[in-house]
């Protein structure tokens, strides 16, 4: 029956195979194609894009590529058409030899999905090989006594093609003695045999030349020929024989070279040369001759090179034993190679992600790799593993491919780099293994905000600071990396006194250093509350805040401000009135001052800097009260000028001065009547007064010094006589001790007569003062208890009035404040006995309010200073002996020392009582009080 496919052309057959291959691949879940061998490079194999469900242009975008292991790439992808094409000419015989089907398998990798597809291409054979005999000429010997029907083995031809294109038949040239017969072996090979049809006669024909032709079944039919020379020999009627027609042996692949594998022995009953056998391979392939050696005399087969199970699992050969009479016998030998575990597993990394984000989900694919072991059976079975303490796992994919996946979430701040060791081990005995290392970096994300070491900060800066000075530095740390860890600093937007904080303080965005943009004034800004924000450069950025308290420290930068007496605005001079009947301690006026600083910088003290008539007035150190230091006399000038300095206790101290003009008169008309006498006299006689005073003082000093020397001499003489009297036994026990004045008396005398001279250019204002003696530590007699007023030189030298003798009060023995005199509210009883200032905010604010009210009245000039009824109660709260340690620190930067006099509108109270101090002066005058 004729083959129905023979009428089809090669194009129709190709399309049929392609269709069948595609349908078969679709059913098997694997892509299958078929293609003829020997096609040109770039020949179409199949539409791989269509079979993958992709468009042609998506092949490059998705990273589709062919993945094959350990062989030349036979196929390629055409990115333009999306088809699978040949990478070159394909020789089926080179790939698959005599296999019935020639299949080429490889994998298609879709890179972005990390997915593998299996592809199988069948190479279809074409008739491109001629049947080929090994030798062009073959000699065949035959005995002349060979019987009819004797068969002679002829060399067979080999055709590399398969199927219909392989060797199909032999033809023998026409002759009268021989015919051709064909036999098929178990391997499908056709073996030609020469059959003797008629007896031979060597004497007639010694050599028969025949032509043997081998034909295949291709279209067109290809053929080849060999020359057969039949040599007729002398009679040898016994041929060699093998005990078995086939020999099989199994050997391990690791046997040493030269090992004897098998010995073949054939039997020939003939004798002599007809019985001597020689052994040889028949029709051996090059691989057989390169691997094995056959001893022609002994029939031993041994190895000449190492065996490799992975290269060839068995070897098939034919051994011929021939006697000297040209008779021969053949036997087949099959050598099977046994596998041993001699191949280390191999890992091939197909795709790898060099880094992975720390926020990736569990199950993210890190790498795709395949494993292979050249051994077979259990020796070729492999297993992959990684360390259990890593956040990764392995997952098997198609064939021998594995995925490396994340098993749990990653944290770059904990571990930023991973060195993953993948161990591949087979199941051989002993097992072989290999290790492969994969380095993986964890990419950072912005998941950590900057962190300050402290929750809040505080710092101090003195006022009047230079502009641009560094105030403080803050630092925040971000555990992220790169831009996510770059911290920038800023200040939160806020306002202070209607101005943004950015006008006061700036911050370096890179270093976190805060700078003062201007000079701070404690009296305007005491403290600033800032919020510093630290932000990283991530996307989105993260930030954190910290509070910074900036405290301004007070400096002594404000001079005391005189509230009273106020500086006139009309050019006039304010005049304070002091009646001539004023006694010692009479309150003339009070200097009121404040200091905008705080603390010690606002503590004020008052002192008399200059007076037209020294000794006439005194200023309270802490009260600022101007009082008479003695009783006014009729000879005292009408106009008295005083300069009072107010000084704080800062470092360095600052001060201000106030000039007071005191009119000494009993009434306003007296002042107006004597206004013409305010101008200083220009009499030339007054200028000589200074010279007279200097001469008088010098004379008195000389007399005083001479008196002291004489007194000392007398005392020494008396002391010397008393020593003599004591030595002679004279007794002076009845004499009072007060009748004697010793060295201590001399010192008391010197202290009593110490004096002060004050001279000015104007002789009318020159004065000489002999202060009262200090009796606190001087021993005096009973006759010297009376005290006299200091000697005063009036403005006019010709004055005839005698100074009024005013007895001096004894010193105050109780220098401490009473409870009522201590600072504080009237009802405050919690002060200690040392007179310390009470730390009571309510008391301080009450006192401040009253002082400010008094200062306001004094500045308006609508009141005088007095101590009678109708005052604000300051006289009862502060004593005249108020010392510096009791000075308060007002929170409003206003300080007015304590006083026993208050601002009042009662002008008639100016002649009030003397201060309730400890001076002991209790003298009163009814008329003066009425005035």
Coordinates of C-alpha atoms in Angstrom, one line a residue, residues 81 117 156 199 347 461 632 660:
X81 CA 7.3 39.4 15.6
X117 CA 7.5 27.9 30.9
X156 CA 26.6 -3.3 6.1
X199 CA 29.5 -24.4 -6.1
X347 CA 23.4 25.6 41.4
X461 CA 21.3 84.3 78.1
X632 CA 17.7 125.5 112.0
X660 CA 16.8 120.1 95.6

